[in-house]
GROMACS .gro file of C-alpha atoms in nm:
model
  336
    1MET     CA    1  -2.002   1.142  -3.113
    2GLU     CA    2  -2.038   0.785  -3.241
    3LEU     CA    3  -2.100   0.544  -2.961
    4ILE     CA    4  -2.023   0.125  -3.003
    5LEU     CA    5  -2.087  -0.173  -2.777
    6ARG     CA    6  -1.879  -0.489  -2.831
    7GLU     CA    7  -2.005  -0.809  -2.569
    8TYR     CA    8  -1.715  -1.034  -2.479
    9ASN     CA    9  -1.670  -1.356  -2.291
   10LEU     CA   10  -1.359  -1.383  -2.149
   11LYS     CA   11  -1.217  -1.752  -2.090
   12LEU     CA   12  -1.004  -1.719  -1.742
   13LYS     CA   13  -0.709  -1.941  -1.689
   14HIS     CA   14  -0.840  -2.160  -1.444
   15THR     CA   15  -1.171  -2.177  -1.242
   16PHE     CA   16  -1.230  -1.898  -1.024
   17THR     CA   17  -1.403  -1.919  -0.701
   18ILE     CA   18  -1.465  -1.697  -0.374
   19SER     CA   19  -1.662  -1.801  -0.076
   20ARG     CA   20  -2.028  -1.715  -0.287
   21GLU     CA   21  -1.928  -1.855  -0.649
   22SER     CA   22  -1.763  -2.012  -0.867
   23ILE     CA   23  -1.641  -1.915  -1.306
   24ASP     CA   24  -1.468  -2.002  -1.564
   25PHE     CA   25  -1.582  -1.712  -1.832
   26GLN     CA   26  -1.670  -1.353  -1.732
   27PRO     CA   27  -1.893  -1.209  -1.961
   28SER     CA   28  -1.755  -0.802  -2.020
   29LEU     CA   29  -1.877  -0.553  -2.226
   30ILE     CA   30  -1.609  -0.310  -2.382
   31VAL     CA   31  -1.771   0.088  -2.476
   32GLU     CA   32  -1.604   0.286  -2.742
   33LEU     CA   33  -1.633   0.622  -2.809
   34LYS     CA   34  -1.522   0.766  -3.125
   35SER     CA   35  -1.470   1.182  -3.184
   36ASP     CA   36  -1.248   1.388  -3.419
   37GLY     CA   37  -1.036   1.063  -3.535
   38PHE     CA   38  -0.999   0.959  -3.177
   39SER     CA   39  -1.117   0.685  -2.985
   40GLY     CA   40  -1.141   0.614  -2.617
   41PHE     CA   41  -1.262   0.231  -2.471
   42GLY     CA   42  -1.406   0.106  -2.161
   43GLU     CA   43  -1.500  -0.140  -1.982
   44ALA     CA   44  -1.758  -0.324  -1.721
   45THR     CA   45  -1.792  -0.701  -1.629
   46SER     CA   46  -2.120  -0.860  -1.538
   47ASN     CA   47  -2.205  -0.961  -1.173
   48PRO     CA   48  -2.426  -1.152  -1.065
   49TYR     CA   49  -2.374  -1.058  -0.685
   50TYR     CA   50  -2.516  -0.672  -0.776
   51LYS     CA   51  -2.775  -0.822  -1.082
   52THR     CA   52  -2.592  -0.733  -1.368
   53THR     CA   53  -2.527  -0.833  -1.716
   54VAL     CA   54  -2.367  -0.755  -2.018
   55PRO     CA   55  -2.727  -0.709  -2.165
   56MET     CA   56  -2.865  -0.513  -1.891
   57MET     CA   57  -2.599  -0.293  -1.951
   58MET     CA   58  -2.626  -0.250  -2.368
   59GLU     CA   59  -3.002  -0.224  -2.355
   60ASP     CA   60  -2.928   0.073  -2.060
   61LEU     CA   61  -2.697   0.229  -2.326
   62GLU     CA   62  -2.886   0.210  -2.641
   63GLU     CA   63  -3.189   0.377  -2.471
   64ILE     CA   64  -2.982   0.671  -2.418
   65ARG     CA   65  -2.754   0.631  -2.801
   66SER     CA   66  -2.904   0.982  -2.877
   67ILE     CA   67  -2.817   1.147  -2.590
   68ILE     CA   68  -2.504   0.999  -2.525
   69GLU     CA   69  -2.378   1.071  -2.916
   70ALA     CA   70  -2.489   1.466  -2.889
   71THR     CA   71  -2.239   1.530  -2.636
   72GLU     CA   72  -1.974   1.794  -2.735
   73ASN     CA   73  -1.662   1.920  -2.556
   74GLU     CA   74  -1.805   1.841  -2.226
   75THR     CA   75  -1.549   1.772  -1.914
   76PRO     CA   76  -1.557   1.405  -1.786
   77ASP     CA   77  -1.693   1.524  -1.449
   78GLU     CA   78  -1.963   1.749  -1.689
   79PHE     CA   79  -2.024   1.460  -1.858
   80TRP     CA   80  -2.072   1.151  -1.581
   81ALA     CA   81  -2.297   1.420  -1.429
   82LYS     CA   82  -2.527   1.424  -1.769
   83MET     CA   83  -2.518   0.994  -1.765
   84HIS     CA   84  -2.596   0.948  -1.372
   85PRO     CA   85  -3.016   1.015  -1.387
   86TYR     CA   86  -3.018   0.808  -1.702
   87LEU     CA   87  -2.786   0.555  -1.592
   88LYS     CA   88  -2.797   0.565  -1.199
   89ASP     CA   89  -2.972   0.262  -1.164
   90ASP     CA   90  -2.701   0.068  -1.366
   91MET     CA   91  -2.371   0.165  -1.244
   92PHE     CA   92  -2.233  -0.085  -1.467
   93ALA     CA   93  -2.278   0.112  -1.786
   94LEU     CA   94  -2.238   0.428  -1.630
   95CYS     CA   95  -1.868   0.305  -1.518
   96ALA     CA   96  -1.780   0.183  -1.911
   97LEU     CA   97  -1.944   0.483  -2.065
   98ASP     CA   98  -1.731   0.710  -1.795
   99LEU     CA   99  -1.375   0.508  -1.879
  100ALA     CA  100  -1.436   0.515  -2.225
  101TYR     CA  101  -1.496   0.916  -2.210
  102ASN     CA  102  -1.183   1.005  -1.944
  103ASP     CA  103  -0.950   0.821  -2.235
  104LEU     CA  104  -1.099   0.954  -2.495
  105TYR     CA  105  -1.120   1.338  -2.343
  106ALA     CA  106  -0.721   1.266  -2.242
  107ARG     CA  107  -0.627   1.156  -2.580
  108LYS     CA  108  -0.766   1.452  -2.772
  109LYS     CA  109  -0.587   1.687  -2.523
  110GLY     CA  110  -0.264   1.495  -2.618
  111LYS     CA  111  -0.181   1.357  -2.271
  112LYS     CA  112  -0.162   1.055  -2.078
  113LEU     CA  113  -0.482   1.063  -1.815
  114TYR     CA  114  -0.225   1.079  -1.502
  115ASP     CA  115  -0.066   1.358  -1.683
  116LEU     CA  116  -0.397   1.521  -1.714
  117TRP     CA  117  -0.500   1.458  -1.378
  118GLY     CA  118  -0.156   1.657  -1.262
  119TYR     CA  119  -0.039   1.298  -1.095
  120THR     CA  120   0.320   1.158  -1.064
  121THR     CA  121   0.373   0.794  -1.060
  122GLU     CA  122   0.745   0.750  -0.879
  123LYS     CA  123   0.543   0.604  -0.589
  124ASN     CA  124   0.284   0.358  -0.703
  125PRO     CA  125   0.212   0.053  -0.534
  126LEU     CA  126   0.265  -0.286  -0.642
  127THR     CA  127  -0.094  -0.475  -0.729
  128ASP     CA  128  -0.137  -0.871  -0.546
  129TYR     CA  129  -0.193  -1.134  -0.743
  130THR     CA  130  -0.524  -1.322  -0.661
  131ILE     CA  131  -0.532  -1.682  -0.545
  132GLY     CA  132  -0.918  -1.796  -0.526
  133ILE     CA  133  -1.044  -2.077  -0.380
  134ALA     CA  134  -0.952  -2.417  -0.421
  135SER     CA  135  -0.824  -2.688  -0.276
  136ILE     CA  136  -0.465  -2.641  -0.101
  137ALA     CA  137  -0.305  -2.838  -0.350
  138LYS     CA  138  -0.398  -2.613  -0.672
  139MET     CA  139  -0.386  -2.313  -0.454
  140VAL     CA  140   0.027  -2.376  -0.385
  141SER     CA  141   0.073  -2.439  -0.756
  142LYS     CA  142  -0.108  -2.101  -0.842
  143MET     CA  143   0.171  -1.982  -0.654
  144GLN     CA  144   0.422  -2.141  -0.843
  145GLU     CA  145   0.299  -2.088  -1.134
  146LEU     CA  146   0.336  -1.683  -1.124
  147PRO     CA  147   0.578  -1.595  -0.850
  148TRP     CA  148   0.451  -1.283  -0.719
  149PRO     CA  149   0.536  -1.009  -0.399
  150ILE     CA  150   0.157  -0.952  -0.341
  151TYR     CA  151  -0.077  -1.252  -0.325
  152LYS     CA  152  -0.469  -1.164  -0.248
  153ILE     CA  153  -0.622  -1.485  -0.097
  154LYS     CA  154  -0.993  -1.555  -0.087
  155LEU     CA  155  -1.109  -1.775   0.202
  156GLY     CA  156  -1.405  -1.823   0.367
  157THR     CA  157  -1.399  -2.205   0.458
  158LYS     CA  158  -1.390  -2.388   0.702
  159GLU     CA  159  -1.007  -2.471   0.699
  160ASP     CA  160  -0.915  -2.103   0.640
  161ILE     CA  161  -0.616  -2.057   0.855
  162GLU     CA  162  -0.507  -2.457   0.777
  163ILE     CA  163  -0.441  -2.313   0.412
  164VAL     CA  164  -0.320  -1.985   0.484
  165LYS     CA  165  -0.075  -2.220   0.681
  166GLU     CA  166   0.010  -2.418   0.385
  167LEU     CA  167   0.073  -2.121   0.181
  168ARG     CA  168   0.307  -1.977   0.388
  169LYS     CA  169   0.555  -2.241   0.378
  170HIS     CA  170   0.567  -2.211   0.001
  171THR     CA  171   0.648  -1.826  -0.012
  172ASP     CA  172   0.758  -1.475   0.153
  173ALA     CA  173   0.554  -1.269  -0.011
  174ILE     CA  174   0.300  -1.014   0.144
  175PHE     CA  175  -0.050  -1.222   0.224
  176ARG     CA  176  -0.377  -0.994   0.225
  177ILE     CA  177  -0.712  -1.198   0.303
  178ASP     CA  178  -1.025  -1.122   0.130
  179ALA     CA  179  -1.322  -1.324   0.257
  180ASN     CA  180  -1.629  -1.204   0.093
  181CYS     CA  181  -1.838  -1.141   0.339
  182GLY     CA  182  -1.766  -1.534   0.466
  183TRP     CA  183  -1.704  -1.457   0.804
  184GLY     CA  184  -1.865  -1.331   1.175
  185VAL     CA  185  -1.722  -1.116   1.405
  186ASP     CA  186  -1.593  -1.355   1.684
  187GLU     CA  187  -1.461  -1.530   1.388
  188THR     CA  188  -1.285  -1.231   1.202
  189ILE     CA  189  -1.102  -1.113   1.541
  190ASN     CA  190  -0.963  -1.429   1.650
  191ASN     CA  191  -0.881  -1.520   1.280
  192ALA     CA  192  -0.709  -1.180   1.253
  193ILE     CA  193  -0.455  -1.302   1.543
  194GLU     CA  194  -0.388  -1.617   1.381
  195LEU     CA  195  -0.346  -1.427   1.047
  196LYS     CA  196  -0.102  -1.126   1.148
  197LYS     CA  197   0.106  -1.390   1.255
  198LEU     CA  198   0.158  -1.551   0.932
  199GLY     CA  199   0.235  -1.213   0.782
  200VAL     CA  200  -0.110  -1.091   0.654
  201GLU     CA  201  -0.121  -0.730   0.573
  202PHE     CA  202  -0.508  -0.695   0.597
  203LEU     CA  203  -0.837  -0.809   0.607
  204GLU     CA  204  -1.051  -0.753   0.326
  205GLN     CA  205  -1.480  -0.720   0.379
  206PRO     CA  206  -1.490  -1.025   0.609
  207MET     CA  207  -1.870  -0.961   0.706
  208LYS     CA  208  -2.180  -0.902   0.523
  209ALA     CA  209  -2.216  -0.550   0.386
  210ASP     CA  210  -2.492  -0.446   0.599
  211ASN     CA  211  -2.346  -0.546   0.900
  212TRP     CA  212  -2.229  -0.179   1.071
  213GLU     CA  213  -2.232  -0.300   1.493
  214ALA     CA  214  -2.032  -0.554   1.352
  215HIS     CA  215  -1.837  -0.389   1.157
  216LYS     CA  216  -1.789  -0.160   1.433
  217GLU     CA  217  -1.678  -0.376   1.697
  218VAL     CA  218  -1.460  -0.553   1.464
  219PHE     CA  219  -1.309  -0.191   1.419
  220LYS     CA  220  -1.204  -0.168   1.776
  221HIS     CA  221  -1.062  -0.477   1.829
  222SER     CA  222  -0.910  -0.680   1.481
  223VAL     CA  223  -0.541  -0.704   1.571
  224LEU     CA  224  -0.535  -0.624   1.154
  225PRO     CA  225  -0.697  -0.361   0.939
  226ILE     CA  226  -0.988  -0.395   0.834
  227ILE     CA  227  -1.062  -0.287   0.442
  228ALA     CA  228  -1.456  -0.231   0.306
  229ASP     CA  229  -1.558  -0.358  -0.025
  230GLU     CA  230  -1.902  -0.464  -0.032
  231SER     CA  231  -1.944  -0.239   0.226
  232CYS     CA  232  -1.850   0.116  -0.013
  233ILE     CA  233  -2.017   0.117  -0.307
  234ILE     CA  234  -2.128   0.430  -0.414
  235GLU     CA  235  -1.991   0.819  -0.287
  236GLU     CA  236  -2.191   0.839  -0.017
  237ASP     CA  237  -2.060   0.479   0.150
  238VAL     CA  238  -1.696   0.646   0.234
  239ALA     CA  239  -1.836   0.850   0.496
  240LYS     CA  240  -2.049   0.561   0.641
  241CYS     CA  241  -1.742   0.312   0.630
  242HIS     CA  242  -1.530   0.573   0.834
  243ASN     CA  243  -1.492   0.456   1.217
  244HIS     CA  244  -1.636   0.097   1.123
  245PHE     CA  245  -1.316  -0.001   0.873
  246HIS     CA  246  -0.956   0.124   0.839
  247GLY     CA  247  -0.982   0.175   0.406
  248VAL     CA  248  -1.173   0.140   0.128
  249ASN     CA  249  -1.191  -0.080  -0.180
  250VAL     CA  250  -1.303   0.151  -0.430
  251LYS     CA  251  -1.416  -0.035  -0.742
  252LEU     CA  252  -1.502   0.158  -1.046
  253VAL     CA  253  -1.792  -0.088  -1.183
  254LYS     CA  254  -2.003  -0.099  -0.846
  255CYS     CA  255  -1.937   0.358  -0.818
  256GLY     CA  256  -1.998   0.437  -1.160
  257GLY     CA  257  -1.689   0.564  -1.345
  258LEU     CA  258  -1.293   0.723  -1.247
  259THR     CA  259  -1.506   1.025  -1.235
  260PRO     CA  260  -1.662   0.908  -0.893
  261GLY     CA  261  -1.395   0.685  -0.783
  262LYS     CA  262  -1.154   0.988  -0.810
  263ARG     CA  263  -1.355   1.163  -0.574
  264MET     CA  264  -1.426   0.865  -0.312
  265ILE     CA  265  -1.021   0.819  -0.337
  266GLU     CA  266  -1.025   1.229  -0.188
  267GLU     CA  267  -1.305   1.185   0.037
  268ALA     CA  268  -1.160   0.865   0.231
  269LYS     CA  269  -0.770   1.025   0.206
  270LYS     CA  270  -0.939   1.346   0.413
  271LEU     CA  271  -1.127   1.068   0.620
  272GLY     CA  272  -0.811   0.943   0.740
  273LEU     CA  273  -0.872   0.629   0.571
  274LYS     CA  274  -0.665   0.401   0.367
  275THR     CA  275  -0.737   0.386  -0.016
  276MET     CA  276  -0.747   0.089  -0.234
  277VAL     CA  277  -0.896  -0.002  -0.608
  278GLY     CA  278  -0.977  -0.333  -0.695
  279CYS     CA  279  -1.081  -0.525  -1.018
  280MET     CA  280  -1.363  -0.760  -1.136
  281THR     CA  281  -1.155  -0.970  -1.384
  282GLU     CA  282  -1.195  -0.686  -1.631
  283SER     CA  283  -0.961  -0.722  -1.944
  284THR     CA  284  -0.691  -0.469  -1.987
  285VAL     CA  285  -0.933  -0.218  -2.105
  286GLY     CA  286  -1.058  -0.194  -1.741
  287ILE     CA  287  -0.709  -0.279  -1.567
  288SER     CA  288  -0.511   0.014  -1.764
  289ALA     CA  289  -0.797   0.262  -1.645
  290ILE     CA  290  -0.759   0.157  -1.316
  291ALA     CA  291  -0.345   0.214  -1.320
  292HIS     CA  292  -0.414   0.567  -1.352
  293LEU     CA  293  -0.558   0.611  -1.031
  294LEU     CA  294  -0.222   0.473  -0.886
  295PRO     CA  295  -0.048   0.782  -0.749
  296GLN     CA  296  -0.333   0.799  -0.529
  297LEU     CA  297  -0.358   0.488  -0.400
  298ASP     CA  298  -0.190   0.296  -0.026
  299TYR     CA  299  -0.304  -0.041  -0.236
  300VAL     CA  300  -0.423  -0.229  -0.559
  301ASP     CA  301  -0.541  -0.532  -0.650
  302MET     CA  302  -0.535  -0.515  -1.047
  303ASP     CA  303  -0.470  -0.861  -1.174
  304GLY     CA  304  -0.787  -0.915  -1.398
  305ALA     CA  305  -0.638  -0.923  -1.695
  306LEU     CA  306  -0.365  -1.123  -1.597
  307LEU     CA  307  -0.650  -1.429  -1.485
  308LEU     CA  308  -0.713  -1.440  -1.866
  309ALA     CA  309  -0.695  -1.714  -2.067
  310GLN     CA  310  -0.668  -1.501  -2.350
  311ASP     CA  311  -0.687  -1.090  -2.330
  312ILE     CA  312  -0.890  -0.848  -2.574
  313ALA     CA  313  -0.644  -0.526  -2.577
  314THR     CA  314  -0.303  -0.403  -2.489
  315GLY     CA  315  -0.248  -0.160  -2.245
  316VAL     CA  316  -0.059  -0.124  -1.963
  317THR     CA  317   0.144  -0.474  -1.818
  318ILE     CA  318   0.235  -0.598  -1.491
  319LYS     CA  319   0.538  -0.768  -1.419
  320ASN     CA  320   0.612  -0.877  -1.061
  321GLY     CA  321   0.318  -0.656  -0.922
  322VAL     CA  322   0.472  -0.319  -1.104
  323ILE     CA  323   0.279  -0.166  -1.376
  324HIS     CA  324   0.433  -0.008  -1.683
  325TYR     CA  325   0.210   0.222  -1.900
  326SER     CA  326   0.152   0.260  -2.249
  327GLU     CA  327   0.310   0.465  -2.441
  328LEU     CA  328  -0.039   0.575  -2.587
  329ASN     CA  329  -0.246   0.844  -2.477
  330GLY     CA  330  -0.553   0.880  -2.247
  331THR     CA  331  -0.563   0.541  -2.030
  332GLY     CA  332  -0.326   0.361  -2.328
  333VAL     CA  333  -0.579   0.087  -2.451
  334THR     CA  334  -0.561  -0.078  -2.821
  335LEU     CA  335  -0.867  -0.353  -2.857
  336ILE     CA  336  -0.640  -0.677  -3.013
   0.00000   0.00000   0.00000
C-alpha cells in the first residue's frame, strides 16, 4: 500500500467567525492510500482550539509510513486498532488515515461505504447550513445568498437574542444555535426560553467543555435540547454526556475517524441520546465520508464544502439540504 500526503489551504467564500476565532482560509490535509489499482481518500483540517496543524499531522504520519505501507488486507477495525497506539496523540491525523482506509477498503469490495455497513439511506436527515457571527446585515445577506431549510447560527455575543429575532424576520427555516462555549448557566437557561419562541430546534455546546456541573444544571432546566460538541471528543466521552446533554455531536477529526465515530453513534443510541455528526469546514473529501453515516443520525452538520470558494474534490453533492451520493464506490470521492 502506498501513502500519499497532500497539503491544501482552502479559501472560504466569506470570513467565518465563531465565538473564539475568525478565518478566511482553512488548512487541510488529504491522505491518499493506493493499493491494487484503487485509491482511498481521507481528510483532516487544522484547528487551533485542538492545537492541531497540517505540518504536525504530516510529520506524525511520516513517522509511521513504513508501518502504514506494510498493511495488507486488514479490516478497517483492525487497521484502526493497529494505528491508534502510534497516533493516539494526533486524532486528526488518525482520522484522515482512517477515512482513506475505509474508502479504499470499500472500493476494493466494490461497494459504497454505507452498503458495506448494511445501512439504508431512505430516511437520511437534511444538513443545516452555517451562518457565522457577523453584522446582522451580513448574516441576513448570507441567508439570502443561499436559501436553506435549516440554518445553524453561530452565537456567543452580547446581542444573541436580538440577532436571532432579526434573522427570523427573513426566513421560516429551522434554526439551530451553536454558542461554542460562549454562555453561562443562567444565560443558557434564559436564552433557551426566548430562542424556543423563535423556532430554534436545539442548542449546541453553550458552555465550556469541562464544566460538567453546569451542563447538568442546564440539562435539568433548559426548555430546548442541548447537544454536546466540545464536551464529546472521544469514545469515552459519550457515557459522560449521558444525563448532562440530550445528544452528542460526533466530529470525526476529534475521535479519530469513521471507525470510532460509528462506535460512538451506536453507544449514544443505546443511552437514548440524539445523534449528530458535524464537520470542520472540510472539502468534499471529508464531507463525503460523513455522508455515509447519515442513516444512523438524527441531525447532521455537513456544509463545510458549501462554505468554500473553490472545492478540491467531487463526491457527494448537497441541494437544499438533501445529500446526493456519488455513483462511485467507497465514499465516492475524486480529487479535482
